[in-house]
Amino acid sequence: YQKFMPNLYKMHVKYSLITSQVFPTTLEKAITVMVKRPKKKSTKTEKQKAEEVLEISGIQYNIGEFVKFDVYINEDTPDESGPEKTELLGSFINVPHGHSMISTTTKSFAISEVLQELGADEFESVLVTLVPKSSTITISGVKIKYDNTKVSA
């Protein structure tokens, strides 16, 4: 596993074939999980109307602290993967709001176009990596679903 992205992933402490073995978790070091994609839309019209979305749920953090983690996605075969098969989807960032209070939220990333660019649009599962860049954060789950409202990355 270490050889598939040695620079980016050398700090991994958790790697699992299924998200239920990892979540909920405290994100203290980078983790990578295999996330199953939903059943494919059958018609071209259905595919055009629905965006495939990576949803990170139950993000629990202190609004009085700076919080950041990056989200990467790549194809489902770690043995054959490389930097050209990985994409930074974006980040979750909280700028401190002055007082200490625990908040919980969800962050979504549109991934249909990214999966096409990576050549992974036909894969049943993809690898998702969460890389913390700040104070401790708790995450309840990661899943992929279809969203008809077309979220932005």
CSV table of C-alpha atoms in Angstrom, one decimal:
chain,number,residue,atom,x,y,z
A,1,TYR,CA,0.0,0.0,0.0
A,2,GLN,CA,2.8,2.4,0.8
A,3,LYS,CA,4.2,2.3,-2.7
A,4,PHE,CA,1.1,3.6,-4.5
A,5,MET,CA,1.5,7.2,-3.4
A,6,PRO,CA,4.6,7.4,-1.3
A,7,ASN,CA,4.9,11.2,-0.8
A,8,LEU,CA,1.2,12.0,-0.2
A,9,TYR,CA,0.2,8.9,1.7
A,10,LYS,CA,3.2,8.1,3.9
A,11,MET,CA,1.4,9.2,7.1
A,12,HIS,CA,-1.6,6.9,6.8
A,13,VAL,CA,-2.7,5.1,9.9
A,14,LYS,CA,-5.9,3.6,8.7
A,15,TYR,CA,-6.8,1.9,5.4
A,16,SER,CA,-9.9,-0.1,5.0
A,17,LEU,CA,-11.9,-1.7,2.2
A,18,ILE,CA,-15.2,-0.5,3.8
A,19,THR,CA,-16.1,2.7,5.5
A,20,SER,CA,-18.0,1.0,8.3
A,21,GLN,CA,-14.6,-0.3,9.7
A,22,VAL,CA,-13.2,3.2,10.0
A,23,PHE,CA,-16.1,5.6,10.8
A,24,PRO,CA,-16.9,7.3,13.1
A,25,THR,CA,-13.3,8.4,13.7
A,26,THR,CA,-11.2,11.2,15.0
A,27,LEU,CA,-9.1,12.6,12.2
A,28,GLU,CA,-5.6,12.9,13.7
A,29,LYS,CA,-3.6,11.5,10.8
A,30,ALA,CA,-4.5,10.9,7.1
A,31,ILE,CA,-6.9,8.0,6.4
A,32,THR,CA,-7.8,6.3,3.2
A,33,VAL,CA,-11.0,4.3,2.7
A,34,MET,CA,-12.6,2.5,-0.2
A,35,VAL,CA,-16.0,4.0,-0.8
A,36,LYS,CA,-18.6,2.1,-2.8
A,37,ARG,CA,-20.4,4.1,-5.5
A,38,PRO,CA,-24.2,4.0,-5.9
A,39,LYS,CA,-25.9,2.0,-8.7
A,40,LYS,CA,-25.3,3.7,-12.0
A,41,LYS,CA,-28.0,5.7,-13.6
A,42,SER,CA,-29.3,3.8,-16.6
A,43,THR,CA,-30.3,6.4,-19.2
A,44,LYS,CA,-28.3,9.3,-20.6
A,45,THR,CA,-30.9,11.8,-19.3
A,46,GLU,CA,-30.7,10.4,-15.8
A,47,LYS,CA,-26.9,10.7,-15.9
A,48,GLN,CA,-27.1,14.4,-17.1
A,49,LYS,CA,-29.6,15.3,-14.4
A,50,ALA,CA,-27.8,13.8,-11.4
A,51,GLU,CA,-24.4,14.7,-10.1
A,52,GLU,CA,-22.4,12.1,-8.3
A,53,VAL,CA,-21.5,13.5,-4.9
A,54,LEU,CA,-19.0,12.5,-2.2
A,55,GLU,CA,-20.6,13.4,1.1
A,56,ILE,CA,-18.6,13.7,4.3
A,57,SER,CA,-21.1,13.6,7.2
A,58,GLY,CA,-21.0,14.3,10.9
A,59,ILE,CA,-18.0,16.7,10.7
A,60,GLN,CA,-17.7,17.7,14.4
A,61,TYR,CA,-15.3,20.6,15.3
A,62,ASN,CA,-14.8,23.5,17.6
A,63,ILE,CA,-15.9,26.8,15.8
A,64,GLY,CA,-13.5,28.7,18.0
A,65,GLU,CA,-10.5,27.0,16.4
A,66,PHE,CA,-9.0,26.9,13.0
A,67,VAL,CA,-9.9,23.6,11.3
A,68,LYS,CA,-8.9,22.2,8.0
A,69,PHE,CA,-8.7,18.9,6.2
A,70,ASP,CA,-8.1,18.1,2.5
A,71,VAL,CA,-10.0,15.5,0.5
A,72,TYR,CA,-8.4,13.4,-2.2
A,73,ILE,CA,-10.0,10.9,-4.5
A,74,ASN,CA,-8.6,8.3,-6.9
A,75,GLU,CA,-9.3,5.1,-8.7
A,76,ASP,CA,-10.0,1.8,-6.9
A,77,THR,CA,-6.8,0.0,-7.6
A,78,PRO,CA,-4.1,1.2,-5.2
A,79,ASP,CA,-1.4,-1.2,-6.6
A,80,GLU,CA,-1.6,0.5,-10.0
A,81,SER,CA,-2.3,4.0,-8.9
A,82,GLY,CA,0.0,7.0,-9.1
A,83,PRO,CA,0.0,10.8,-8.9
A,84,GLU,CA,-1.7,11.1,-12.3
A,85,LYS,CA,-4.6,9.1,-10.9
A,86,THR,CA,-5.3,11.2,-7.8
A,87,GLU,CA,-7.3,14.4,-7.6
A,88,LEU,CA,-7.6,17.0,-4.8
A,89,LEU,CA,-11.4,17.5,-4.5
A,90,GLY,CA,-11.1,20.4,-2.0
A,91,SER,CA,-10.9,21.2,1.6
A,92,PHE,CA,-13.1,21.7,4.6
A,93,ILE,CA,-12.0,24.9,6.4
A,94,ASN,CA,-13.3,26.7,9.5
A,95,VAL,CA,-12.1,30.1,10.4
A,96,PRO,CA,-12.3,30.7,14.2
A,97,HIS,CA,-15.4,32.6,15.3
A,98,GLY,CA,-14.1,33.9,18.6
A,99,HIS,CA,-15.8,31.7,21.1
A,100,SER,CA,-15.6,27.9,21.8
A,101,MET,CA,-18.5,25.8,20.7
A,102,ILE,CA,-18.8,22.4,19.1
A,103,SER,CA,-20.6,22.3,15.8
A,104,THR,CA,-21.5,19.5,13.4
A,105,THR,CA,-22.0,19.8,9.6
A,106,THR,CA,-21.7,17.9,6.3
A,107,LYS,CA,-19.5,18.8,3.3
A,108,SER,CA,-20.2,17.6,-0.2
A,109,PHE,CA,-18.1,17.5,-3.3
A,110,ALA,CA,-19.2,17.0,-6.9
A,111,ILE,CA,-17.2,14.1,-8.4
A,112,SER,CA,-18.8,13.1,-11.7
A,113,GLU,CA,-16.3,15.1,-13.8
A,114,VAL,CA,-13.3,14.2,-11.6
A,115,LEU,CA,-14.1,10.5,-12.0
A,116,GLN,CA,-14.2,10.9,-15.8
A,117,GLU,CA,-10.9,12.8,-15.8
A,118,LEU,CA,-9.3,10.0,-13.7
A,119,GLY,CA,-10.7,7.3,-16.0
A,120,ALA,CA,-12.6,5.9,-13.0
A,121,ASP,CA,-16.2,6.6,-14.0
A,122,GLU,CA,-16.9,2.9,-14.5
A,123,PHE,CA,-15.4,1.8,-11.2
A,124,GLU,CA,-17.6,0.3,-8.5
A,125,SER,CA,-15.6,1.9,-5.7
A,126,VAL,CA,-13.0,4.7,-5.3
A,127,LEU,CA,-10.4,5.5,-2.8
A,128,VAL,CA,-11.0,8.6,-0.7
A,129,THR,CA,-8.3,10.1,1.5
A,130,LEU,CA,-8.8,12.7,4.3
A,131,VAL,CA,-5.7,14.6,5.3
A,132,PRO,CA,-5.9,16.7,8.5
A,133,LYS,CA,-4.1,20.1,8.4
A,134,SER,CA,-5.0,21.4,11.8
A,135,SER,CA,-6.6,20.6,15.1
A,136,THR,CA,-8.5,17.4,15.8
A,137,ILE,CA,-11.8,16.8,14.0
A,138,THR,CA,-14.3,14.0,14.2
A,139,ILE,CA,-16.0,12.5,11.2
A,140,SER,CA,-19.0,10.2,11.2
A,141,GLY,CA,-19.0,8.9,7.7
A,142,VAL,CA,-18.2,9.1,4.0
A,143,LYS,CA,-20.4,8.0,1.2
A,144,ILE,CA,-21.2,8.6,-2.5
A,145,LYS,CA,-24.7,9.4,-3.7
A,146,TYR,CA,-26.5,11.0,-6.6
A,147,ASP,CA,-27.7,14.6,-6.1
A,148,ASN,CA,-30.1,16.2,-8.6
A,149,THR,CA,-29.3,19.7,-7.4
A,150,LYS,CA,-25.8,19.8,-8.9
A,151,VAL,CA,-23.5,20.8,-6.0
A,152,SER,CA,-20.2,22.5,-6.8
A,153,ALA,CA,-16.7,21.3,-5.8
